[in-house]
Amino acid sequence: MAGNEIIKVDRLTARIDNQLILSDVSFHASAGDVTVILGSSGSGKTTLLKHLLGLYPSDKNAISVLGKNPWHLPQNEEKAFYSRLGVLYQNGALLNSLTVGENLALPLQQHTDIKGGLIEKAVRLKLQMVNMQEAYNKYPSQLSGGMLKRAALARAIIMDPQVLFCDEPGAGLDPVSLSALDELILHLQKLLGMTVVMVTHEVPSIMRTADKIVFLRNGKLTFEGTVREGIESGNTYVREFFDRAKGN
Amino acid sequence: MKSSEEIKFEAKLDAGVLELKGRLTVREISAALELIGKKLAGYKDKSINIDLDGLDYIDSTAVVALRDLEDKYRDVTPVVRIVASDEKIRKQFEVFGPELDKPPAADIEKTSFFERLGASVFDLFNEHIAGYLQLAADITYWSFTDTFRQGNRRKGEYVNQAVLIGVNAVLIVGAMSFIIGLVLALQSAAQLRSFGANIYIVDLTVIAMMSEMGPLITAIMVAGRSGSSIAAEIATMKVTSETDALRTMGLNPVRFVIVPKMHAALTTLPFLTIIADIMGIAGGMIIGATALGISPQVFIHRMEEAVVMKDIVFGIIKSLVFAYIIVTTGSYFGFRVQRGAEGVGKVTTMAVVVAISLVIVADSVMGLIFYN
């Protein structure tokens, strides 16, 4: 449904250092869905995500996130736009010089008029939602991998974003922690009514979370649909991807 | 030595193409390279294609060896190009490196020295100078505007940076300046004594420290301490996606990370320079008293005559320019980081080397402007 498309990518082609990374990629993500961008290493998943976030340049009509291309945003609209997005980075990307509490408070201090006491309450609430209350005064370097991801997730949802982007959330996590993180993301998605766009190649994670998959291979979109459609489709790459992960 | 039967390989040169035939594996490669080398040595044209279509088989070592050969002959005559249209051979090459060119290849014109020089200058401008100027303009704009917009400042960050860049450098800058002042006066003392011009040790020390050595020593020390730390901090933030995270939180990394450093450097470097001047003069005073018999009272009295406001002002102007150079250079190299930990180390070293070089160049230029 066209009105439901919260993210739209239209014939996106990207080069980095004259190397073609993405070629003619088109897909859309619907509001309220978990859309997983998958593919093997080097297929262009993270590059695509960085384009969606406006970190890499793109043609004005090639990308639309919440109706705008973030690369072409006027400076005075940046704060308002990015306050509607949350991003969970692969390694957390919490600012190491700040405590977890200060990391979470940062977007609130920069984008709102909320004062100190209320900011602390909002931060503690979000930490509670990811079961990390004890991390408020800790520095990122004092957290384990799983805790770091949860703290980063808390920062990503601090502004109650409309869209949550996750870049390889499972990287470096054991299967149990990964499963717990997936459940947490799904729980928060329902709680906050977010649209989730996740980049991953963790098949168990995809099976648990994806409403829709966007499969990239060598920078080209090879499949777009549900996981079941992918597995049952005649697309050998998609089938092989899931089969190999299952050990078939 | 292998017999000719063991080496199942041939190389035939015809009309700018060296055709290879047979098997080319780890066993044949040494002899093959020797044979190819001989053919190339007698070849007079600018470029030559080595065509692999006649090969029955090529292994990974031979692929690496041919790639290496191509690299070695990239900038010499004849320029060597490895080509193949056979899919099997091409696939073998793709596994171990970039895609292979297809024959027949167009003639490769060797670029002249001036073309390469031009390209290097263009790259230097395009990659470094334009990038540096762009970032410096960004930093200048935000440093100026954020001075007047309190709401955009990170609480406590300016003080934090002022302590790191300025206060923590007082001891080292003071100690080094004292030693330089001491040595400067010591070296001059013998010469001045032989002319009976002992009292001029005061003028020499005061003018040298205030107009030249004070600002320069301070800038070099701060470039080593803070320039490197600015580059390393920004590079690490970039490598760990912290700068991306700031951008996607709607925060400008230049304003968030660099502007407080710029404000801190611009306000603390003049004070550090004054401390360096005082400590250097103190060093000169000690040598004056011990080696030339000039008492501190006489030294101070003479100093009052030797000190010119112009020298103090120029010294402070220099320190402001140096502060700007140190912060912008450190930031520029920090943002240029390419690969993980190795890249951080590399840009940190580059930041210090370039910052110190630019400080010395700027010092010379300002010297010419101020004292001409």
Coordinates of C-alpha atoms in Angstrom, one line a residue:
Chain A
M1 CA 0.0 0.0 0.0
A2 CA 1.6 3.2 -1.2
G3 CA 0.5 5.4 1.8
N4 CA 2.0 2.9 4.2
E5 CA 5.5 3.2 2.8
I6 CA 7.6 4.8 5.4
I7 CA 10.9 4.1 3.6
K8 CA 11.3 4.0 -0.1
V9 CA 14.4 3.3 -2.1
D10 CA 14.2 4.0 -5.8
R11 CA 17.0 2.8 -8.2
L12 CA 19.8 3.6 -5.7
T13 CA 23.2 3.2 -7.2
A14 CA 26.3 3.9 -5.0
R15 CA 30.0 3.9 -5.6
I16 CA 32.8 4.2 -3.1
D17 CA 36.3 5.0 -4.4
N18 CA 35.0 4.3 -7.9
Q19 CA 33.9 0.8 -6.9
L20 CA 30.3 0.0 -7.5
I21 CA 28.7 -1.0 -4.2
L22 CA 25.0 -0.8 -4.9
S23 CA 23.4 -1.1 -8.3
D24 CA 19.9 0.0 -9.1
V25 CA 18.4 -1.1 -5.7
S26 CA 14.7 -0.4 -5.2
F27 CA 12.5 -1.5 -2.3
H28 CA 10.2 -0.1 0.3
A29 CA 9.5 -0.7 4.0
S30 CA 6.0 -0.4 5.4
A31 CA 5.1 1.4 8.7
G32 CA 5.0 -0.9 11.7
D33 CA 6.9 -3.7 10.0
V34 CA 10.3 -5.2 10.7
T35 CA 12.2 -5.1 7.4
V36 CA 15.4 -7.0 7.4
I37 CA 18.2 -6.2 4.8
L38 CA 20.2 -9.3 4.4
G39 CA 22.9 -10.8 2.3
S40 CA 26.4 -12.2 2.7
S41 CA 29.4 -10.1 3.8
G42 CA 30.3 -7.5 1.2
S43 CA 26.9 -7.5 -0.4
G44 CA 26.3 -3.8 0.4
K45 CA 24.0 -4.0 3.4
T46 CA 25.7 -1.5 5.6
T47 CA 26.3 0.9 2.7
L48 CA 22.6 0.8 2.0
L49 CA 21.8 1.5 5.6
K50 CA 24.2 4.4 5.6
H51 CA 22.4 5.8 2.6
L52 CA 19.1 5.5 4.4
L53 CA 20.6 7.4 7.3
G54 CA 22.0 10.2 5.1
L55 CA 25.6 9.4 5.9
Y56 CA 26.4 8.8 2.3
P57 CA 25.3 11.0 -0.6
S58 CA 22.4 9.9 -2.8
D59 CA 20.3 11.3 -5.6
K60 CA 17.4 13.3 -4.2
N61 CA 14.7 10.9 -5.5
A62 CA 16.6 7.7 -4.7
I63 CA 15.8 7.6 -1.0
S64 CA 12.8 8.7 1.0
V65 CA 12.7 8.1 4.8
L66 CA 9.7 9.6 6.4
G67 CA 9.1 11.5 3.2
K68 CA 12.5 13.1 3.0
N69 CA 16.0 12.2 1.7
P70 CA 18.2 12.8 4.7
W71 CA 21.3 13.6 2.6
H72 CA 19.4 16.6 1.1
L73 CA 17.9 17.9 4.3
P74 CA 18.2 21.7 4.9
Q75 CA 20.3 22.3 8.0
N76 CA 17.4 23.7 10.0
E77 CA 15.4 20.5 9.5
E78 CA 18.1 18.0 10.5
K79 CA 17.4 18.0 14.3
A80 CA 13.6 17.5 13.8
F81 CA 14.2 14.8 11.2
Y82 CA 16.8 12.8 13.2
S83 CA 14.8 13.0 16.4
R84 CA 12.3 10.8 14.6
L85 CA 15.0 8.1 13.9
G86 CA 16.8 5.8 16.3
V87 CA 19.9 4.0 15.3
L88 CA 21.5 0.9 17.0
Y89 CA 25.0 0.6 15.7
Q90 CA 27.0 -2.6 15.3
N91 CA 29.4 -1.8 18.1
G92 CA 26.9 0.4 20.1
A93 CA 28.7 3.6 19.2
L94 CA 28.1 5.1 22.6
L95 CA 30.3 8.1 23.3
N96 CA 33.1 6.7 25.4
S97 CA 33.8 9.9 27.1
L98 CA 30.3 10.0 28.6
T99 CA 28.5 7.7 31.0
V100 CA 25.6 5.7 29.8
G101 CA 23.2 8.1 31.5
E102 CA 24.9 11.1 29.8
N103 CA 24.8 9.2 26.5
L104 CA 21.1 8.8 26.7
A105 CA 20.5 12.3 28.0
L106 CA 22.4 13.8 25.0
P107 CA 19.6 13.8 22.4
L108 CA 17.1 15.0 25.0
Q109 CA 19.4 17.9 26.0
Q110 CA 20.1 18.8 22.4
H111 CA 16.6 18.4 20.9
T112 CA 14.2 19.3 23.7
D113 CA 13.6 22.0 26.3
I114 CA 13.3 19.4 29.0
K115 CA 15.3 20.2 32.2
G116 CA 17.7 18.1 34.2
G117 CA 15.4 16.3 36.7
L118 CA 12.9 15.2 34.0
I119 CA 15.8 14.2 31.6
E120 CA 17.1 11.9 34.3
K121 CA 13.7 10.3 34.8
A122 CA 13.3 9.8 31.1
V123 CA 16.8 8.3 30.8
R124 CA 16.2 5.9 33.8
L125 CA 12.8 4.9 32.2
K126 CA 14.5 3.9 29.0
L127 CA 17.3 2.1 30.8
Q128 CA 14.6 0.2 32.8
M129 CA 12.9 -0.8 29.5
V130 CA 16.1 -2.5 28.4
N131 CA 16.8 -3.8 31.9
M132 CA 19.9 -1.8 32.4
Q133 CA 19.0 0.4 35.4
E134 CA 22.4 -0.3 37.0
A135 CA 24.3 1.1 34.1
Y136 CA 23.3 4.8 34.5
N137 CA 26.6 5.9 36.0
K138 CA 28.8 3.5 34.2
Y139 CA 31.1 4.2 31.2
P140 CA 30.6 2.2 28.0
S141 CA 34.1 0.6 28.6
Q142 CA 32.7 -0.9 31.8
L143 CA 29.9 -2.8 30.0
S144 CA 30.0 -6.3 28.5
G145 CA 29.1 -6.7 24.8
G146 CA 25.4 -7.6 25.4
M147 CA 25.0 -4.8 28.0
L148 CA 26.6 -2.3 25.5
K149 CA 24.1 -3.3 22.9
R150 CA 21.2 -2.9 25.3
A151 CA 22.5 0.5 26.5
A152 CA 22.9 1.6 22.8
L153 CA 19.3 0.4 22.1
A154 CA 18.1 2.5 25.1
R155 CA 19.8 5.5 23.5
A156 CA 18.3 4.7 20.1
I157 CA 14.8 4.8 21.5
I158 CA 15.3 7.7 23.9
M159 CA 13.3 10.1 21.6
D160 CA 10.6 7.4 21.0
P161 CA 11.5 7.3 17.3
Q162 CA 9.2 6.4 14.5
V163 CA 11.9 4.3 12.8
L164 CA 14.5 2.2 14.5
F165 CA 17.5 1.2 12.3
C166 CA 19.7 -1.6 13.6
D167 CA 23.1 -2.4 12.0
E168 CA 24.1 -6.0 12.7
P169 CA 22.7 -6.0 16.2
G170 CA 23.8 -9.6 16.6
A171 CA 27.5 -9.0 15.9
G172 CA 29.6 -10.3 18.7
L173 CA 26.7 -11.8 20.7
D174 CA 26.2 -15.4 21.8
P175 CA 23.0 -17.1 20.6
V176 CA 21.2 -16.6 23.9
S177 CA 22.0 -12.9 24.2
L178 CA 21.1 -12.5 20.5
S179 CA 17.7 -14.1 21.0
A180 CA 17.1 -11.9 24.1
L181 CA 18.1 -8.8 22.1
D182 CA 15.7 -9.8 19.2
E183 CA 12.9 -10.2 21.7
L184 CA 13.7 -6.9 23.3
I185 CA 13.7 -5.1 19.9
L186 CA 10.3 -6.7 19.0
H187 CA 8.9 -5.9 22.4
L188 CA 10.0 -2.2 22.1
Q189 CA 8.8 -2.1 18.5
K190 CA 5.3 -3.1 19.6
L191 CA 5.4 -0.9 22.7
L192 CA 6.5 2.3 20.9
G193 CA 4.9 1.5 17.6
M194 CA 8.1 1.7 15.7
T195 CA 9.0 0.6 12.2
V196 CA 12.3 -1.4 12.3
V197 CA 14.9 -1.7 9.6
M198 CA 17.5 -4.2 10.5
V199 CA 20.7 -5.1 8.7
T200 CA 21.9 -8.6 9.6
H201 CA 23.0 -12.0 8.2
E202 CA 22.0 -13.9 11.4
V203 CA 19.4 -16.4 10.1
P204 CA 17.9 -17.2 13.5
S205 CA 17.5 -13.5 14.1
I206 CA 15.9 -13.0 10.7
M207 CA 13.5 -15.9 11.3
R208 CA 12.4 -14.5 14.6
T209 CA 12.0 -10.8 13.6
A210 CA 11.4 -10.3 9.9
D211 CA 8.1 -9.3 8.5
K212 CA 9.8 -8.7 5.2
I213 CA 13.3 -9.4 3.8
V214 CA 15.3 -7.5 1.3
F215 CA 18.1 -9.7 -0.1
L216 CA 21.2 -8.2 -1.5
R217 CA 23.8 -10.0 -3.5
N218 CA 26.9 -8.2 -4.9
G219 CA 25.2 -4.9 -4.5
K220 CA 22.0 -5.9 -6.4
L221 CA 18.6 -6.6 -5.0
T222 CA 17.8 -10.2 -5.7
F223 CA 14.7 -10.7 -3.6
E224 CA 12.0 -8.7 -1.7
G225 CA 9.2 -10.4 0.2
T226 CA 8.5 -12.4 3.3
V227 CA 10.9 -15.1 4.7
R228 CA 8.6 -17.9 3.7
E229 CA 8.2 -16.5 0.2
G230 CA 12.0 -16.3 0.0
I231 CA 12.5 -19.9 1.1
E232 CA 9.8 -21.2 -1.2
S233 CA 10.9 -19.0 -4.1
G234 CA 12.9 -20.2 -7.0
N235 CA 15.6 -17.7 -6.1
T236 CA 18.6 -20.0 -5.6
Y237 CA 20.7 -17.4 -3.7
V238 CA 18.0 -16.8 -1.1
R239 CA 17.3 -20.5 -0.7
E240 CA 21.0 -21.3 -0.5
F241 CA 21.4 -18.6 2.1
F242 CA 18.8 -20.0 4.4
D243 CA 19.7 -23.7 3.7
R244 CA 23.4 -23.2 4.4
A245 CA 22.6 -21.4 7.7
K246 CA 20.4 -24.4 8.7
G247 CA 23.2 -26.7 7.8
N248 CA 21.5 -28.4 4.8
Chain B
M1 CA 67.8 -27.7 -13.2
K2 CA 64.6 -28.9 -14.9
S3 CA 64.6 -30.6 -18.2
S4 CA 62.6 -29.1 -21.1
E5 CA 60.1 -31.9 -20.8
E6 CA 59.3 -31.0 -17.2
I7 CA 58.6 -27.4 -18.1
K8 CA 55.4 -27.6 -20.1
F9 CA 55.3 -24.0 -21.0
E10 CA 56.0 -21.8 -24.0
A11 CA 56.1 -18.1 -24.6
K12 CA 55.7 -16.7 -28.1
L13 CA 56.1 -13.0 -29.0
D14 CA 54.2 -11.7 -31.9
A15 CA 53.0 -8.1 -32.8
G16 CA 52.9 -6.6 -29.4
V17 CA 51.4 -9.8 -27.8
L18 CA 53.3 -12.3 -25.8
E19 CA 51.3 -15.5 -25.9
L20 CA 51.8 -18.0 -23.1
K21 CA 51.0 -21.7 -23.8
G22 CA 50.8 -24.9 -21.8
R23 CA 50.6 -25.2 -18.0
L24 CA 51.8 -22.4 -15.6
T25 CA 52.0 -23.6 -12.0
V26 CA 54.3 -23.2 -9.0
R27 CA 56.7 -25.7 -10.7
E28 CA 57.0 -23.7 -14.0
I29 CA 56.8 -20.2 -12.8
S30 CA 60.5 -19.4 -12.1
A31 CA 61.5 -20.6 -15.5
A32 CA 58.5 -18.9 -17.1
L33 CA 59.4 -15.6 -15.5
E34 CA 63.0 -15.9 -16.7
L35 CA 61.8 -16.5 -20.2
I36 CA 59.2 -13.7 -20.1
G37 CA 61.9 -11.4 -18.7
K38 CA 64.2 -12.2 -21.6
K39 CA 61.4 -11.5 -24.1
L40 CA 60.6 -8.2 -22.4
A41 CA 64.2 -7.1 -22.3
G42 CA 64.5 -7.3 -26.0
Y43 CA 61.2 -5.6 -26.6
K44 CA 61.3 -2.0 -27.9
D45 CA 57.6 -0.8 -28.0
K46 CA 55.9 1.2 -25.2
S47 CA 53.5 -1.6 -24.1
I48 CA 53.0 -5.3 -24.4
N49 CA 50.0 -7.6 -23.7
I50 CA 50.7 -11.0 -22.1
D51 CA 47.9 -13.2 -23.5
L52 CA 47.0 -16.1 -21.3
D53 CA 44.3 -17.7 -23.6
G54 CA 46.7 -20.4 -24.8
L55 CA 47.3 -21.7 -21.2
D56 CA 45.8 -25.1 -20.3
Y57 CA 46.0 -24.4 -16.6
I58 CA 47.3 -21.7 -14.2
D59 CA 47.6 -22.1 -10.5
S60 CA 47.4 -19.5 -7.7
T61 CA 51.1 -18.9 -7.4
A62 CA 51.4 -18.2 -11.1
V63 CA 48.5 -15.8 -10.8
V64 CA 50.3 -13.9 -8.0
A65 CA 53.6 -14.0 -10.0
L66 CA 51.9 -12.5 -13.1
R67 CA 50.1 -9.9 -11.1
D68 CA 53.5 -9.0 -9.5
L69 CA 55.1 -8.8 -13.0
E70 CA 52.3 -6.5 -14.2
D71 CA 52.9 -4.2 -11.2
K72 CA 56.7 -4.2 -11.7
Y73 CA 56.2 -3.1 -15.4
R74 CA 53.5 -0.6 -14.7
D75 CA 55.8 2.5 -14.8
V76 CA 58.6 1.2 -17.0
T77 CA 58.9 0.4 -20.7
P78 CA 57.3 -1.8 -21.9
V79 CA 54.2 -1.4 -19.8
V80 CA 52.9 -5.0 -19.3
R81 CA 49.2 -5.9 -19.3
I82 CA 48.0 -9.4 -18.6
V83 CA 44.9 -10.2 -20.7
A84 CA 42.7 -13.2 -21.2
S85 CA 39.3 -13.9 -22.7
D86 CA 39.1 -17.5 -21.6
E87 CA 36.5 -17.6 -18.9
K88 CA 38.3 -20.4 -16.9
I89 CA 41.5 -18.3 -16.8
R90 CA 39.6 -15.1 -16.0
K91 CA 37.8 -16.8 -13.1
Q92 CA 41.1 -18.1 -11.7
F93 CA 42.4 -14.5 -11.7
E94 CA 39.2 -13.1 -10.1
V95 CA 39.7 -15.5 -7.2
F96 CA 43.1 -14.0 -6.4
G97 CA 42.6 -10.4 -7.4
P98 CA 40.8 -7.9 -9.5
E99 CA 39.1 -8.7 -12.8
L100 CA 41.4 -9.2 -15.8
D101 CA 41.3 -7.1 -18.9
K102 CA 40.1 -8.7 -22.1
P103 CA 42.2 -8.8 -25.3
P104 CA 42.7 -7.2 -27.7
A105 CA 43.7 -4.3 -25.5
A106 CA 44.2 -0.8 -26.7
D107 CA 47.7 0.6 -26.7
I108 CA 48.7 1.8 -23.3
E109 CA 50.4 5.2 -23.5
K110 CA 53.0 5.6 -20.8
T111 CA 52.3 8.8 -18.9
S112 CA 55.1 11.3 -19.0
F113 CA 56.8 12.7 -15.9
F114 CA 54.9 16.0 -16.2
E115 CA 51.6 14.2 -16.5
R116 CA 52.3 12.3 -13.4
L117 CA 53.5 15.4 -11.6
G118 CA 50.4 17.2 -12.6
A119 CA 48.2 14.3 -11.5
S120 CA 50.0 14.2 -8.1
V121 CA 49.5 18.0 -7.6
F122 CA 45.9 17.7 -8.5
D123 CA 45.4 14.8 -6.1
L124 CA 47.2 16.7 -3.3
F125 CA 44.9 19.6 -3.9
N126 CA 41.8 17.5 -4.4
E127 CA 42.4 15.2 -1.5
H128 CA 44.2 17.3 1.1
I129 CA 44.1 21.0 0.5
A130 CA 40.5 21.3 -0.6
G131 CA 39.4 18.9 2.2
Y132 CA 41.4 20.8 4.8
L133 CA 40.1 24.2 3.7
Q134 CA 36.5 22.9 3.7
L135 CA 36.8 21.5 7.3
A136 CA 38.7 24.6 8.4
A137 CA 35.9 26.8 7.0
D138 CA 33.3 24.7 8.8
I139 CA 35.2 24.8 12.1
T140 CA 35.7 28.6 11.8
Y141 CA 32.1 29.2 11.1
W142 CA 30.8 27.1 14.0
S143 CA 33.5 28.3 16.4
F144 CA 32.4 31.9 15.7
T145 CA 28.6 31.4 15.8
D146 CA 28.7 29.0 18.8
T147 CA 30.6 31.7 20.8
F148 CA 27.3 33.6 20.9
R149 CA 24.8 30.7 21.2
Q150 CA 24.9 29.4 24.7
G151 CA 22.3 26.8 24.1
N152 CA 24.4 24.8 21.7
R153 CA 27.3 24.4 24.1
R154 CA 28.0 21.1 25.9
K155 CA 28.0 22.0 29.5
G156 CA 31.4 21.9 31.1
E157 CA 33.2 20.8 27.9
Y158 CA 35.0 24.1 27.3
V159 CA 36.5 24.0 30.8
N160 CA 37.3 20.3 30.4
Q161 CA 39.2 21.0 27.1
A162 CA 40.8 24.2 28.5
V163 CA 42.3 22.0 31.3
L164 CA 43.4 19.3 28.9
I165 CA 45.0 21.6 26.3
G166 CA 46.1 24.5 28.5
V167 CA 46.4 23.9 32.2
N168 CA 47.9 20.4 31.9
A169 CA 50.5 21.8 29.5
V170 CA 51.8 24.5 31.9
L171 CA 54.5 22.4 33.5
I172 CA 56.0 21.0 30.3
V173 CA 55.8 24.3 28.4
G174 CA 57.3 26.2 31.3
A175 CA 60.1 23.7 31.9
M176 CA 61.0 23.6 28.2
S177 CA 60.9 27.3 27.8
F178 CA 63.1 27.8 30.8
I179 CA 65.7 25.4 29.4
I180 CA 65.6 27.1 26.0
G181 CA 66.0 30.5 27.6
L182 CA 68.9 29.1 29.6
V183 CA 70.6 27.6 26.6
L184 CA 70.0 30.6 24.4
A185 CA 71.6 33.0 26.9
L186 CA 74.4 30.5 27.6
Q187 CA 75.3 30.2 23.9
S188 CA 75.2 34.0 23.5
A189 CA 77.1 34.9 26.7
A190 CA 80.6 34.0 25.4
Q191 CA 80.1 36.0 22.3
L192 CA 78.7 39.0 24.1
R193 CA 81.4 38.9 26.7
S194 CA 84.1 39.1 24.0
F195 CA 82.6 42.3 22.7
G196 CA 82.0 43.7 26.2
A197 CA 78.3 43.8 25.4
N198 CA 77.2 41.8 28.4
I199 CA 74.1 43.9 29.1
Y200 CA 72.7 43.0 25.6
I201 CA 72.0 39.5 26.9
V202 CA 68.8 41.0 28.3
D203 CA 67.7 42.4 24.9
L204 CA 68.6 39.2 23.1
T205 CA 66.7 36.9 25.6
V206 CA 63.7 39.1 25.9
I207 CA 63.2 39.8 22.2
A208 CA 64.0 36.2 21.1
M209 CA 61.6 34.7 23.7
M210 CA 58.7 37.1 23.3
S211 CA 58.6 37.4 19.5
E212 CA 59.9 34.0 18.4
M213 CA 60.8 31.3 20.8
G214 CA 57.9 31.6 23.3
P215 CA 55.1 31.2 20.8
L216 CA 57.0 28.6 18.8
I217 CA 58.0 26.4 21.7
T218 CA 54.4 26.6 23.1
A219 CA 52.9 25.7 19.8
I220 CA 55.3 22.8 19.2
M221 CA 54.6 21.4 22.7
V222 CA 50.8 21.8 22.3
A223 CA 50.9 20.3 18.8
G224 CA 52.7 17.2 20.2
R225 CA 50.4 16.9 23.2
S226 CA 47.0 18.1 22.1
G227 CA 47.2 17.9 18.3
S228 CA 47.9 14.2 18.6
S229 CA 45.2 13.7 21.1
I230 CA 42.6 15.6 19.0
A231 CA 43.5 13.5 16.0
A232 CA 43.4 10.3 17.9
E233 CA 40.1 11.1 19.6
I234 CA 38.3 12.0 16.4
A235 CA 39.8 9.1 14.5
T236 CA 38.8 6.6 17.2
M237 CA 35.3 8.2 17.3
K238 CA 35.1 7.7 13.5
V239 CA 36.3 4.1 13.6
T240 CA 33.8 3.2 16.3
S241 CA 31.0 5.0 14.4
E242 CA 30.6 7.6 17.2
T243 CA 30.7 10.4 14.7
D244 CA 28.0 8.6 12.6
A245 CA 26.0 8.2 15.8
L246 CA 26.2 12.0 16.5
R247 CA 25.1 12.8 13.0
T248 CA 22.1 10.4 13.2
M249 CA 21.2 12.1 16.5
G250 CA 21.1 15.4 14.6
L251 CA 24.3 16.6 16.2
N252 CA 27.1 18.1 14.1
P253 CA 30.4 16.4 15.1
V254 CA 32.3 19.6 14.3
R255 CA 30.2 21.6 16.8
F256 CA 30.0 18.9 19.3
V257 CA 33.6 17.7 19.4
I258 CA 35.8 20.3 17.7
V259 CA 34.4 23.7 18.6
P260 CA 35.0 23.3 22.4
K261 CA 38.6 22.3 21.6
M262 CA 39.0 25.3 19.3
H263 CA 37.6 27.7 21.9
A264 CA 39.9 26.1 24.6
A265 CA 43.0 26.3 22.4
L266 CA 42.4 29.9 21.3
T267 CA 42.0 31.0 24.9
T268 CA 44.7 29.0 26.6
L269 CA 47.6 29.2 24.0
P270 CA 48.1 33.0 24.6
F271 CA 48.4 32.3 28.3
L272 CA 50.8 29.4 27.8
T273 CA 52.8 31.6 25.5
I274 CA 53.1 34.3 28.2
I275 CA 54.2 31.6 30.7
A276 CA 56.7 30.4 28.1
D277 CA 58.0 34.0 27.6
I278 CA 58.4 34.5 31.4
M279 CA 60.1 31.2 32.0
G280 CA 62.5 31.7 29.1
I281 CA 63.4 35.1 30.3
A282 CA 63.9 33.7 33.8
G283 CA 66.4 31.2 32.3
G284 CA 68.2 34.1 30.6
M285 CA 68.3 36.0 33.9
I286 CA 70.0 33.1 35.7
I287 CA 72.7 32.9 33.0
G288 CA 73.0 36.7 33.1
A289 CA 73.6 36.5 36.9
T290 CA 75.9 33.5 36.9
A291 CA 77.9 33.9 33.7
L292 CA 77.9 37.6 32.9
G293 CA 77.6 39.2 36.4
I294 CA 74.3 40.9 35.6
S295 CA 72.2 41.0 38.7
P296 CA 68.5 40.3 38.5
Q297 CA 67.8 43.9 39.4
V298 CA 69.9 45.2 36.5
F299 CA 68.4 42.5 34.3
I300 CA 64.8 43.6 35.1
H301 CA 65.7 47.3 34.8
R302 CA 67.2 46.7 31.3
M303 CA 64.2 44.4 30.4
E304 CA 61.8 47.3 31.0
E305 CA 63.7 49.2 28.2
A306 CA 64.0 46.2 25.9
V307 CA 60.4 45.1 26.1
V308 CA 58.4 46.5 23.2
M309 CA 54.6 46.2 23.2
K310 CA 54.7 45.2 19.5
D311 CA 56.7 42.0 20.4
I312 CA 54.2 41.0 23.1
V313 CA 51.2 41.6 20.8
F314 CA 52.8 39.8 17.8
G315 CA 53.7 36.9 20.1
I316 CA 50.0 36.6 21.1
I317 CA 48.7 36.9 17.6
K318 CA 51.1 34.2 16.6
S319 CA 49.9 31.9 19.4
L320 CA 46.3 32.4 18.2
V321 CA 47.2 31.4 14.6
F322 CA 49.2 28.4 16.0
A323 CA 46.2 27.3 18.1
Y324 CA 44.0 27.4 15.0
I325 CA 46.5 25.4 13.0
I326 CA 46.9 22.7 15.7
V327 CA 43.1 22.2 16.2
T328 CA 42.2 22.2 12.5
T329 CA 45.1 19.9 11.5
G330 CA 44.4 17.5 14.3
S331 CA 40.7 17.4 13.3
Y332 CA 41.4 17.1 9.6
F333 CA 43.6 14.0 10.0
G334 CA 41.2 12.6 12.6
F335 CA 38.4 12.6 10.1
R336 CA 40.6 11.1 7.4
V337 CA 41.2 7.9 9.3
Q338 CA 40.7 4.8 7.0
R339 CA 41.3 1.6 8.9
G340 CA 41.0 0.6 12.6
A341 CA 43.8 0.9 15.1
E342 CA 46.5 1.1 12.5
G343 CA 44.8 4.0 10.8
V344 CA 44.4 5.8 14.1
G345 CA 48.1 5.6 14.8
K346 CA 48.9 6.7 11.2
V347 CA 46.7 9.8 11.2
T348 CA 47.9 10.8 14.7
T349 CA 51.5 10.8 13.6
M350 CA 50.6 12.7 10.4
A351 CA 48.6 15.3 12.4
V352 CA 51.6 16.1 14.6
V353 CA 54.1 16.2 11.8
V354 CA 51.9 18.4 9.6
A355 CA 50.8 20.7 12.5
I356 CA 54.4 21.3 13.5
S357 CA 55.5 21.9 9.9
L358 CA 52.6 24.3 9.3
V359 CA 53.3 26.1 12.6
I360 CA 56.9 26.7 11.5
V361 CA 55.8 27.9 8.0
A362 CA 53.2 30.2 9.5
D363 CA 55.8 31.5 12.0
S364 CA 58.1 32.4 9.1
V365 CA 55.3 34.0 7.1
M366 CA 54.2 36.1 10.1
G367 CA 57.8 37.0 10.9
L368 CA 58.1 38.4 7.4
I369 CA 54.8 40.3 7.7
F370 CA 55.3 41.7 11.2
Y371 CA 58.9 42.6 11.0
N372 CA 59.2 43.9 7.5

